[in-house]
Amino acid sequence: EYLVTAPGLLGDLARYIYQRLNNDEPGIALSAALSFMGALMSGRVASETGVESNLYVAIIAESGIGKSQAQNVLKEIVTAAGLESVTDFLMGKPASDSGLLSALNRSPRQLLIWDEFGIALSALSNSKATHEALILSQIMELYSSAGKPLKGKEYATKDRVDIQGGAYLSIFGASTPNRFFGSLNQDFIEDGFLPRWFLFFQSEVFKEKKAEDNRGVFADIVDRVKAVQKWTGVEGNLASVSTETEKFIIDTSKALNPMWRATVKNLKEDASGPTERVFFSRLNEQATKVILCCSDEGKFDSENALWVKGFTEEVLKAVIKKLDKNIFANSKVRESNRLREKFVLLLKPGQAITRSVLVKKTHYWCSTLERNQIIDSLVESGDWSLQTLDNPSAKSPNSKHKAYVCEKI
């Protein structure tokens, strides 16, 4: 639905990419087109509130579904439109945070096509090499500070890299589900990294289709990309190829009206917890960026507002649903296992503990429900057993009490 009705150059590009795919995967086509338009429009349009068009987008799909096909189409368009000859439009994979800034200093408007995105996330988040680990925090900063002057870090051995005119990084990432979800935990959500991303997922039903390549459509898209590349940012004058342009300011207030803001407010208030609320807090910003990606004529047609709002909200809800299944649930399992291990360490083999003592020892770091569930789990697994034992602290010599005994050898 959203592929068919997507407006402007964004929609035509997405539909062309979809035609080139061998599988029925509209998410791949939309994700590729959105990341490309986010980069192309960067520095050329901005909202009245200062939001820029740069986007972080990723497609999560199995191998052979069409991720590489979409990446190749984008590279073909970049080459045919001459974007690389005017400016380094496509960024190489950064090896460090300073390398990332150096690349943007050479050319401030770039698209990073990040294949094997999940593997990279896992490696970077677990890296002991500081310069590699800092790539993620630099990427987070670049998202929010797009278009603003950037100051690099001070080094004893080399000059600081400053980007006075601001930088615009857009990303098109691709990963398999196992690699992507296996690399993440809830920290990626709580520190704001994942909520900055548009995440798309492969269709639940696999369906092949015939790939087509309409070169007339390709040529038309290339011509329109070239026209945007020539903008000076001054309405009516499209003659210059300078990348130092004044921006078209796109008024988004009519599209993202009070009714929309009330919808966003209700979504945040009705969120099941702080984690969902973090995502919904980005909803208005994400919708603004999509509007900018649809403003390839230097203005936004308000008739497309319903598409933008519906599309953005739908994508975000799909992301939360997937994360709820693959990250939130896994985090709960990991937390449960962590607590269970703490219970196990309370007793050595053959030692016993009563429930009242157990409650005193654990009430600071687990709830009653968690405690009961873990005790039941330990008894069920045979690690502990519930026995009736002599009560050495009782005044009566024949007094008994029930206690949990560690059966592990």
GROMACS .gro file of C-alpha atoms in nm:
model
  409
    1GLU     CA    1   0.000   0.000   0.000
    2TYR     CA    2   0.265   0.255   0.104
    3LEU     CA    3   0.492   0.158  -0.186
    4VAL     CA    4   0.217   0.213  -0.444
    5THR     CA    5   0.116   0.552  -0.305
    6ALA     CA    6   0.458   0.692  -0.204
    7PRO     CA    7   0.485   1.048  -0.344
    8GLY     CA    8   0.744   1.231  -0.553
    9LEU     CA    9   1.090   1.115  -0.647
   10LEU     CA   10   1.096   0.904  -0.330
   11GLY     CA   11   0.800   0.702  -0.453
   12ASP     CA   12   0.923   0.667  -0.811
   13LEU     CA   13   1.265   0.554  -0.690
   14ALA     CA   14   1.114   0.303  -0.447
   15ARG     CA   15   0.889   0.158  -0.716
   16TYR     CA   16   1.179   0.131  -0.961
   17ILE     CA   17   1.394  -0.049  -0.703
   18TYR     CA   18   1.102  -0.282  -0.633
   19GLN     CA   19   1.076  -0.363  -1.006
   20ARG     CA   20   1.443  -0.466  -1.003
   21LEU     CA   21   1.394  -0.713  -0.715
   22ASN     CA   22   1.337  -1.087  -0.764
   23ASN     CA   23   1.114  -1.107  -0.458
   24ASP     CA   24   0.802  -0.930  -0.338
   25GLU     CA   25   0.976  -0.712  -0.079
   26PRO     CA   26   0.836  -0.357  -0.071
   27GLY     CA   27   1.020  -0.290   0.257
   28ILE     CA   28   1.356  -0.329   0.084
   29ALA     CA   29   1.256  -0.088  -0.190
   30LEU     CA   30   1.119   0.174   0.049
   31SER     CA   31   1.416   0.152   0.286
   32ALA     CA   32   1.669   0.196   0.004
   33ALA     CA   33   1.481   0.488  -0.151
   34LEU     CA   34   1.431   0.659   0.184
   35SER     CA   35   1.799   0.644   0.278
   36PHE     CA   36   1.901   0.773  -0.066
   37MET     CA   37   1.658   1.065  -0.054
   38GLY     CA   38   1.764   1.146   0.301
   39ALA     CA   39   2.120   1.188   0.175
   40LEU     CA   40   2.030   1.365  -0.149
   41MET     CA   41   1.811   1.626   0.022
   42SER     CA   42   2.057   1.684   0.308
   43GLY     CA   43   2.170   2.045   0.325
   44ARG     CA   44   1.916   2.140   0.058
   45VAL     CA   45   1.598   2.138   0.267
   46ALA     CA   46   1.523   2.176   0.637
   47SER     CA   47   1.209   2.216   0.841
   48GLU     CA   48   1.105   2.543   1.001
   49THR     CA   49   1.212   2.388   1.333
   50GLY     CA   50   1.563   2.306   1.209
   51VAL     CA   51   1.520   1.933   1.142
   52GLU     CA   52   1.738   1.800   0.857
   53SER     CA   53   1.655   1.523   0.609
   54ASN     CA   54   1.944   1.286   0.689
   55LEU     CA   55   1.816   0.941   0.786
   56TYR     CA   56   1.945   0.618   0.935
   57VAL     CA   57   1.762   0.330   0.767
   58ALA     CA   58   1.820  -0.046   0.783
   59ILE     CA   59   1.658  -0.348   0.620
   60ILE     CA   60   1.658  -0.669   0.824
   61ALA     CA   61   1.609  -0.968   0.594
   62GLU     CA   62   1.748  -1.313   0.525
   63SER     CA   63   2.024  -1.368   0.269
   64GLY     CA   64   1.911  -1.381  -0.093
   65ILE     CA   65   1.598  -1.173  -0.035
   66GLY     CA   66   1.718  -0.867  -0.229
   67LYS     CA   67   1.925  -0.643  -0.001
   68SER     CA   68   2.227  -0.645  -0.234
   69GLN     CA   69   2.008  -0.582  -0.538
   70ALA     CA   70   1.872  -0.264  -0.380
   71GLN     CA   71   2.223  -0.149  -0.285
   72ASN     CA   72   2.343  -0.204  -0.642
   73VAL     CA   73   2.056  -0.001  -0.786
   74LEU     CA   74   2.149   0.293  -0.562
   75LYS     CA   75   2.512   0.268  -0.672
   76GLU     CA   76   2.404   0.265  -1.038
   77ILE     CA   77   2.199   0.582  -0.988
   78VAL     CA   78   2.484   0.756  -0.804
   79THR     CA   79   2.720   0.676  -1.092
   80ALA     CA   80   2.475   0.767  -1.370
   81ALA     CA   81   2.384   1.097  -1.202
   82GLY     CA   82   2.751   1.186  -1.157
   83LEU     CA   83   2.718   1.236  -0.782
   84GLU     CA   84   3.061   1.088  -0.717
   85SER     CA   85   3.227   1.326  -0.964
   86VAL     CA   86   3.078   1.633  -0.795
   87THR     CA   87   3.121   1.510  -0.436
   88ASP     CA   88   3.201   1.185  -0.260
   89PHE     CA   89   2.839   1.084  -0.217
   90LEU     CA   90   2.903   0.725  -0.105
   91MET     CA   91   3.108   0.678   0.212
   92GLY     CA   92   3.345   0.389   0.276
   93LYS     CA   93   3.309   0.191   0.598
   94PRO     CA   94   3.463   0.397   0.879
   95ALA     CA   95   3.745   0.241   1.081
   96SER     CA   96   3.723   0.496   1.364
   97ASP     CA   97   3.523   0.794   1.483
   98SER     CA   98   3.796   1.032   1.366
   99GLY     CA   99   3.796   0.859   1.026
  100LEU     CA  100   3.422   0.917   1.006
  101LEU     CA  101   3.466   1.290   1.068
  102SER     CA  102   3.755   1.312   0.822
  103ALA     CA  103   3.538   1.162   0.548
  104LEU     CA  104   3.259   1.411   0.619
  105ASN     CA  105   3.511   1.695   0.627
  106ARG     CA  106   3.607   1.609   0.268
  107SER     CA  107   3.244   1.587   0.160
  108PRO     CA  108   2.977   1.686   0.415
  109ARG     CA  109   2.679   1.511   0.247
  110GLN     CA  110   2.731   1.133   0.234
  111LEU     CA  111   2.542   0.804   0.225
  112LEU     CA  112   2.697   0.506   0.401
  113ILE     CA  113   2.580   0.176   0.249
  114TRP     CA  114   2.653  -0.048   0.545
  115ASP     CA  115   2.634  -0.415   0.452
  116GLU     CA  116   2.648  -0.677   0.730
  117PHE     CA  117   2.522  -0.405   0.961
  118GLY     CA  118   2.446  -0.652   1.245
  119ILE     CA  119   2.798  -0.795   1.246
  120ALA     CA  120   2.944  -0.445   1.256
  121LEU     CA  121   2.718  -0.344   1.546
  122SER     CA  122   2.822  -0.649   1.746
  123ALA     CA  123   3.192  -0.589   1.678
  124LEU     CA  124   3.176  -0.217   1.753
  125SER     CA  125   2.969  -0.249   2.072
  126ASN     CA  126   3.202  -0.517   2.210
  127SER     CA  127   3.524  -0.362   2.085
  128LYS     CA  128   3.797  -0.297   2.338
  129ALA     CA  129   3.967  -0.061   2.093
  130THR     CA  130   3.838   0.281   2.199
  131HIS     CA  131   3.857   0.439   1.853
  132GLU     CA  132   3.630   0.164   1.713
  133ALA     CA  133   3.383   0.165   2.001
  134LEU     CA  134   3.342   0.543   1.966
  135ILE     CA  135   3.205   0.506   1.612
  136LEU     CA  136   2.858   0.431   1.750
  137SER     CA  137   2.852   0.736   1.976
  138GLN     CA  138   2.979   0.952   1.688
  139ILE     CA  139   2.702   0.819   1.464
  140MET     CA  140   2.447   0.911   1.732
  141GLU     CA  141   2.587   1.262   1.758
  142LEU     CA  142   2.589   1.313   1.381
  143TYR     CA  143   2.220   1.227   1.361
  144SER     CA  144   2.113   1.500   1.600
  145SER     CA  145   2.375   1.761   1.505
  146ALA     CA  146   2.323   1.741   1.127
  147GLY     CA  147   2.392   2.075   0.962
  148LYS     CA  148   2.553   2.224   1.271
  149PRO     CA  149   2.925   2.305   1.305
  150LEU     CA  150   3.121   2.012   1.446
  151LYS     CA  151   3.441   2.020   1.646
  152GLY     CA  152   3.659   1.712   1.638
  153LYS     CA  153   3.876   1.574   1.915
  154GLU     CA  154   4.209   1.709   2.023
  155TYR     CA  155   4.507   1.488   1.941
  156ALA     CA  156   4.870   1.527   2.037
  157THR     CA  157   4.994   1.390   1.705
  158LYS     CA  158   4.753   1.535   1.449
  159ASP     CA  159   4.530   1.833   1.384
  160ARG     CA  160   4.173   1.845   1.509
  161VAL     CA  161   3.908   1.783   1.243
  162ASP     CA  162   3.644   2.059   1.246
  163ILE     CA  163   3.348   2.077   1.006
  164GLN     CA  164   3.241   2.440   1.010
  165GLY     CA  165   2.953   2.409   0.764
  166GLY     CA  166   2.806   2.104   0.935
  167ALA     CA  167   2.784   1.742   0.820
  168TYR     CA  168   2.499   1.526   0.695
  169LEU     CA  169   2.537   1.149   0.734
  170SER     CA  170   2.270   0.913   0.604
  171ILE     CA  171   2.295   0.535   0.637
  172PHE     CA  172   2.144   0.241   0.451
  173GLY     CA  173   2.222  -0.065   0.660
  174ALA     CA  174   2.145  -0.428   0.583
  175SER     CA  175   2.160  -0.735   0.804
  176THR     CA  176   2.015  -1.080   0.854
  177PRO     CA  177   1.772  -1.110   1.151
  178ASN     CA  178   1.997  -1.344   1.350
  179ARG     CA  179   2.301  -1.119   1.314
  180PHE     CA  180   2.104  -0.803   1.389
  181PHE     CA  181   1.906  -0.915   1.693
  182GLY     CA  182   2.197  -1.121   1.822
  183SER     CA  183   2.410  -0.807   1.840
  184LEU     CA  184   2.158  -0.598   2.034
  185ASN     CA  185   2.034  -0.561   2.386
  186GLN     CA  186   1.805  -0.313   2.559
  187ASP     CA  187   2.093  -0.069   2.610
  188PHE     CA  188   2.077   0.011   2.236
  189ILE     CA  189   1.722   0.134   2.296
  190GLU     CA  190   1.763   0.311   2.627
  191ASP     CA  191   2.068   0.511   2.513
  192GLY     CA  192   1.872   0.634   2.209
  193PHE     CA  193   2.067   0.451   1.937
  194LEU     CA  194   1.789   0.235   1.787
  195PRO     CA  195   1.511   0.497   1.816
  196ARG     CA  196   1.709   0.708   1.566
  197TRP     CA  197   1.662   0.440   1.298
  198PHE     CA  198   1.393   0.353   1.048
  199LEU     CA  199   1.394  -0.029   1.055
  200PHE     CA  200   1.228  -0.235   0.784
  201PHE     CA  201   1.177  -0.611   0.786
  202GLN     CA  202   1.127  -0.868   0.515
  203SER     CA  203   0.772  -0.977   0.433
  204GLU     CA  204   0.638  -1.255   0.652
  205VAL     CA  205   0.524  -1.447   0.345
  206PHE     CA  206   0.799  -1.527   0.093
  207LYS     CA  207   0.690  -1.464  -0.265
  208GLU     CA  208   0.905  -1.454  -0.577
  209LYS     CA  209   0.834  -1.222  -0.867
  210LYS     CA  210   0.984  -1.138  -1.204
  211ALA     CA  211   1.249  -0.866  -1.197
  212GLU     CA  212   1.212  -0.588  -1.456
  213ASP     CA  213   1.440  -0.304  -1.563
  214ASN     CA  214   1.267  -0.015  -1.735
  215ARG     CA  215   1.557   0.198  -1.859
  216GLY     CA  216   1.321   0.483  -1.943
  217VAL     CA  217   1.218   0.504  -1.578
  218PHE     CA  218   1.584   0.476  -1.475
  219ALA     CA  219   1.680   0.766  -1.705
  220ASP     CA  220   1.397   0.981  -1.571
  221ILE     CA  221   1.503   0.918  -1.210
  222VAL     CA  222   1.867   1.000  -1.294
  223ASP     CA  223   1.762   1.328  -1.458
  224ARG     CA  224   1.558   1.426  -1.153
  225VAL     CA  225   1.844   1.338  -0.919
  226LYS     CA  226   2.074   1.558  -1.132
  227ALA     CA  227   1.823   1.842  -1.107
  228VAL     CA  228   1.822   1.824  -0.727
  229GLN     CA  229   2.203   1.806  -0.725
  230LYS     CA  230   2.211   2.142  -0.912
  231TRP     CA  231   2.001   2.327  -0.658
  232THR     CA  232   2.136   2.647  -0.513
  233GLY     CA  233   1.854   2.649  -0.263
  234VAL     CA  234   1.722   2.975  -0.410
  235GLU     CA  235   1.381   2.915  -0.561
  236GLY     CA  236   1.374   2.928  -0.939
  237ASN     CA  237   1.749   2.908  -0.986
  238LEU     CA  238   1.870   2.554  -1.051
  239ALA     CA  239   2.184   2.636  -1.246
  240SER     CA  240   2.465   2.592  -0.993
  241VAL     CA  241   2.634   2.263  -0.905
  242SER     CA  242   2.776   2.405  -0.581
  243THR     CA  243   2.726   2.192  -0.269
  244GLU     CA  244   2.740   2.507  -0.054
  245THR     CA  245   2.374   2.596  -0.089
  246GLU     CA  246   2.115   2.792   0.096
  247LYS     CA  247   1.832   2.569   0.204
  248PHE     CA  248   1.469   2.557   0.114
  249ILE     CA  249   1.280   2.588   0.443
  250ILE     CA  250   0.984   2.349   0.438
  251ASP     CA  251   0.693   2.447   0.661
  252THR     CA  252   0.573   2.120   0.815
  253SER     CA  253   0.324   2.276   1.058
  254LYS     CA  254   0.025   2.226   0.828
  255ALA     CA  255   0.107   1.859   0.766
  256LEU     CA  256   0.201   1.784   1.127
  257ASN     CA  257  -0.094   1.974   1.270
  258PRO     CA  258  -0.231   1.983   1.627
  259MET     CA  259  -0.437   1.669   1.558
  260TRP     CA  260  -0.119   1.481   1.465
  261ARG     CA  261   0.065   1.613   1.770
  262ALA     CA  262  -0.226   1.496   1.987
  263THR     CA  263  -0.195   1.150   1.827
  264VAL     CA  264   0.177   1.139   1.910
  265LYS     CA  265   0.103   1.255   2.266
  266ASN     CA  266  -0.157   0.979   2.310
  267LEU     CA  267   0.081   0.715   2.175
  268LYS     CA  268   0.345   0.820   2.428
  269GLU     CA  269   0.095   0.824   2.714
  270ASP     CA  270  -0.048   0.484   2.617
  271ALA     CA  271   0.294   0.322   2.571
  272SER     CA  272   0.338   0.002   2.773
  273GLY     CA  273   0.661   0.129   2.928
  274PRO     CA  274   0.952   0.374   2.902
  275THR     CA  275   1.113   0.174   2.621
  276GLU     CA  276   0.817   0.216   2.384
  277ARG     CA  277   0.789   0.578   2.492
  278VAL     CA  278   1.146   0.643   2.371
  279PHE     CA  279   1.044   0.538   2.020
  280PHE     CA  280   0.719   0.735   2.015
  281SER     CA  281   0.911   1.042   2.135
  282ARG     CA  282   1.096   1.033   1.801
  283LEU     CA  283   0.781   0.992   1.591
  284ASN     CA  284   0.729   1.360   1.511
  285GLU     CA  285   1.096   1.407   1.419
  286GLN     CA  286   1.090   1.099   1.194
  287ALA     CA  287   0.773   1.220   1.020
  288THR     CA  288   0.939   1.559   0.963
  289LYS     CA  289   1.239   1.391   0.800
  290VAL     CA  290   1.012   1.190   0.569
  291ILE     CA  291   0.838   1.514   0.467
  292LEU     CA  292   1.176   1.661   0.376
  293CYS     CA  293   1.258   1.350   0.170
  294CYS     CA  294   0.933   1.410  -0.022
  295SER     CA  295   1.019   1.775  -0.093
  296ASP     CA  296   1.232   1.714  -0.405
  297GLU     CA  297   1.073   2.014  -0.578
  298GLY     CA  298   1.170   2.250  -0.297
  299LYS     CA  299   0.825   2.232  -0.142
  300PHE     CA  300   0.595   1.976   0.019
  301ASP     CA  301   0.247   1.903  -0.113
  302SER     CA  302   0.024   1.891   0.195
  303GLU     CA  303  -0.198   1.638   0.017
  304ASN     CA  304   0.078   1.386   0.087
  305ALA     CA  305   0.060   1.450   0.463
  306LEU     CA  306  -0.167   1.151   0.528
  307TRP     CA  307   0.078   0.921   0.351
  308VAL     CA  308   0.372   1.052   0.556
  309LYS     CA  309   0.193   1.022   0.891
  310GLY     CA  310   0.045   0.681   0.817
  311PHE     CA  311   0.372   0.546   0.681
  312THR     CA  312   0.585   0.674   0.970
  313GLU     CA  313   0.347   0.550   1.238
  314GLU     CA  314   0.309   0.209   1.070
  315VAL     CA  315   0.686   0.160   1.041
  316LEU     CA  316   0.741   0.258   1.403
  317LYS     CA  317   0.472   0.023   1.535
  318ALA     CA  318   0.618  -0.263   1.329
  319VAL     CA  319   0.962  -0.191   1.478
  320ILE     CA  320   0.828  -0.196   1.834
  321LYS     CA  321   0.646  -0.523   1.766
  322LYS     CA  322   0.964  -0.687   1.631
  323LEU     CA  323   1.179  -0.555   1.914
  324ASP     CA  324   0.924  -0.668   2.170
  325LYS     CA  325   0.960  -1.020   2.035
  326ASN     CA  326   1.335  -1.027   1.973
  327ILE     CA  327   1.496  -0.785   2.220
  328PHE     CA  328   1.258  -0.704   2.505
  329ALA     CA  329   1.171  -1.072   2.551
  330ASN     CA  330   1.537  -1.173   2.532
  331SER     CA  331   1.629  -0.906   2.784
  332LYS     CA  332   1.368  -1.044   3.025
  333VAL     CA  333   1.512  -1.393   2.981
  334ARG     CA  334   1.865  -1.267   3.042
  335GLU     CA  335   1.753  -1.079   3.354
  336SER     CA  336   1.568  -1.386   3.483
  337ASN     CA  337   1.879  -1.600   3.426
  338ARG     CA  338   2.092  -1.343   3.607
  339LEU     CA  339   1.863  -1.346   3.910
  340ARG     CA  340   1.846  -1.726   3.905
  341GLU     CA  341   2.224  -1.744   3.917
  342LYS     CA  342   2.225  -1.520   4.225
  343PHE     CA  343   1.985  -1.761   4.397
  344VAL     CA  344   2.205  -2.057   4.304
  345LEU     CA  345   2.506  -1.888   4.466
  346LEU     CA  346   2.320  -1.856   4.797
  347LEU     CA  347   2.366  -2.225   4.878
  348LYS     CA  348   2.655  -2.467   4.856
  349PRO     CA  349   2.582  -2.839   4.798
  350GLY     CA  350   2.399  -2.986   5.097
  351GLN     CA  351   2.320  -2.648   5.257
  352ALA     CA  352   1.961  -2.559   5.348
  353ILE     CA  353   1.769  -2.232   5.373
  354THR     CA  354   1.416  -2.156   5.489
  355ARG     CA  355   1.181  -1.937   5.289
  356SER     CA  356   1.180  -1.665   5.556
  357VAL     CA  357   1.560  -1.638   5.548
  358LEU     CA  358   1.550  -1.651   5.167
  359VAL     CA  359   1.311  -1.356   5.162
  360LYS     CA  360   1.540  -1.153   5.391
  361LYS     CA  361   1.842  -1.222   5.172
  362THR     CA  362   1.675  -1.141   4.840
  363HIS     CA  363   1.405  -0.880   4.897
  364TYR     CA  364   1.637  -0.593   4.804
  365TRP     CA  365   1.706  -0.718   4.452
  366CYS     CA  366   1.402  -0.915   4.337
  367SER     CA  367   1.025  -0.897   4.360
  368THR     CA  368   0.799  -1.154   4.528
  369LEU     CA  369   0.682  -1.277   4.189
  370GLU     CA  370   1.040  -1.315   4.060
  371ARG     CA  371   1.142  -1.494   4.380
  372ASN     CA  372   0.855  -1.743   4.360
  373GLN     CA  373   0.919  -1.812   3.993
  374ILE     CA  374   1.291  -1.872   4.047
  375ILE     CA  375   1.235  -2.099   4.349
  376ASP     CA  376   0.983  -2.304   4.151
  377SER     CA  377   1.233  -2.324   3.865
  378LEU     CA  378   1.515  -2.444   4.092
  379VAL     CA  379   1.294  -2.710   4.253
  380GLU     CA  380   1.157  -2.819   3.916
  381SER     CA  381   1.508  -2.856   3.770
  382GLY     CA  382   1.628  -3.060   4.069
  383ASP     CA  383   1.888  -2.803   4.175
  384TRP     CA  384   1.699  -2.753   4.500
  385SER     CA  385   1.455  -2.973   4.692
  386LEU     CA  386   1.201  -2.882   4.959
  387GLN     CA  387   1.255  -3.098   5.267
  388THR     CA  388   1.128  -3.121   5.623
  389LEU     CA  389   1.431  -3.091   5.853
  390ASP     CA  390   1.507  -3.060   6.221
  391ASN     CA  391   1.488  -2.701   6.339
  392PRO     CA  392   1.806  -2.638   6.541
  393SER     CA  393   1.694  -2.292   6.653
  394ALA     CA  394   1.362  -2.410   6.800
  395LYS     CA  395   1.317  -2.457   7.176
  396SER     CA  396   1.139  -2.792   7.133
  397PRO     CA  397   1.387  -3.073   7.054
  398ASN     CA  398   1.146  -3.240   6.813
  399SER     CA  399   1.061  -2.924   6.620
  400LYS     CA  400   1.071  -2.946   6.242
  401HIS     CA  401   1.069  -2.685   5.967
  402LYS     CA  402   1.065  -2.684   5.588
  403ALA     CA  403   1.373  -2.569   5.403
  404TYR     CA  404   1.520  -2.568   5.054
  405VAL     CA  405   1.825  -2.790   5.021
  406CYS     CA  406   2.087  -2.752   4.749
  407GLU     CA  407   2.114  -3.085   4.564
  408LYS     CA  408   2.395  -2.982   4.331
  409ILE     CA  409   2.714  -3.182   4.370
   0.00000   0.00000   0.00000
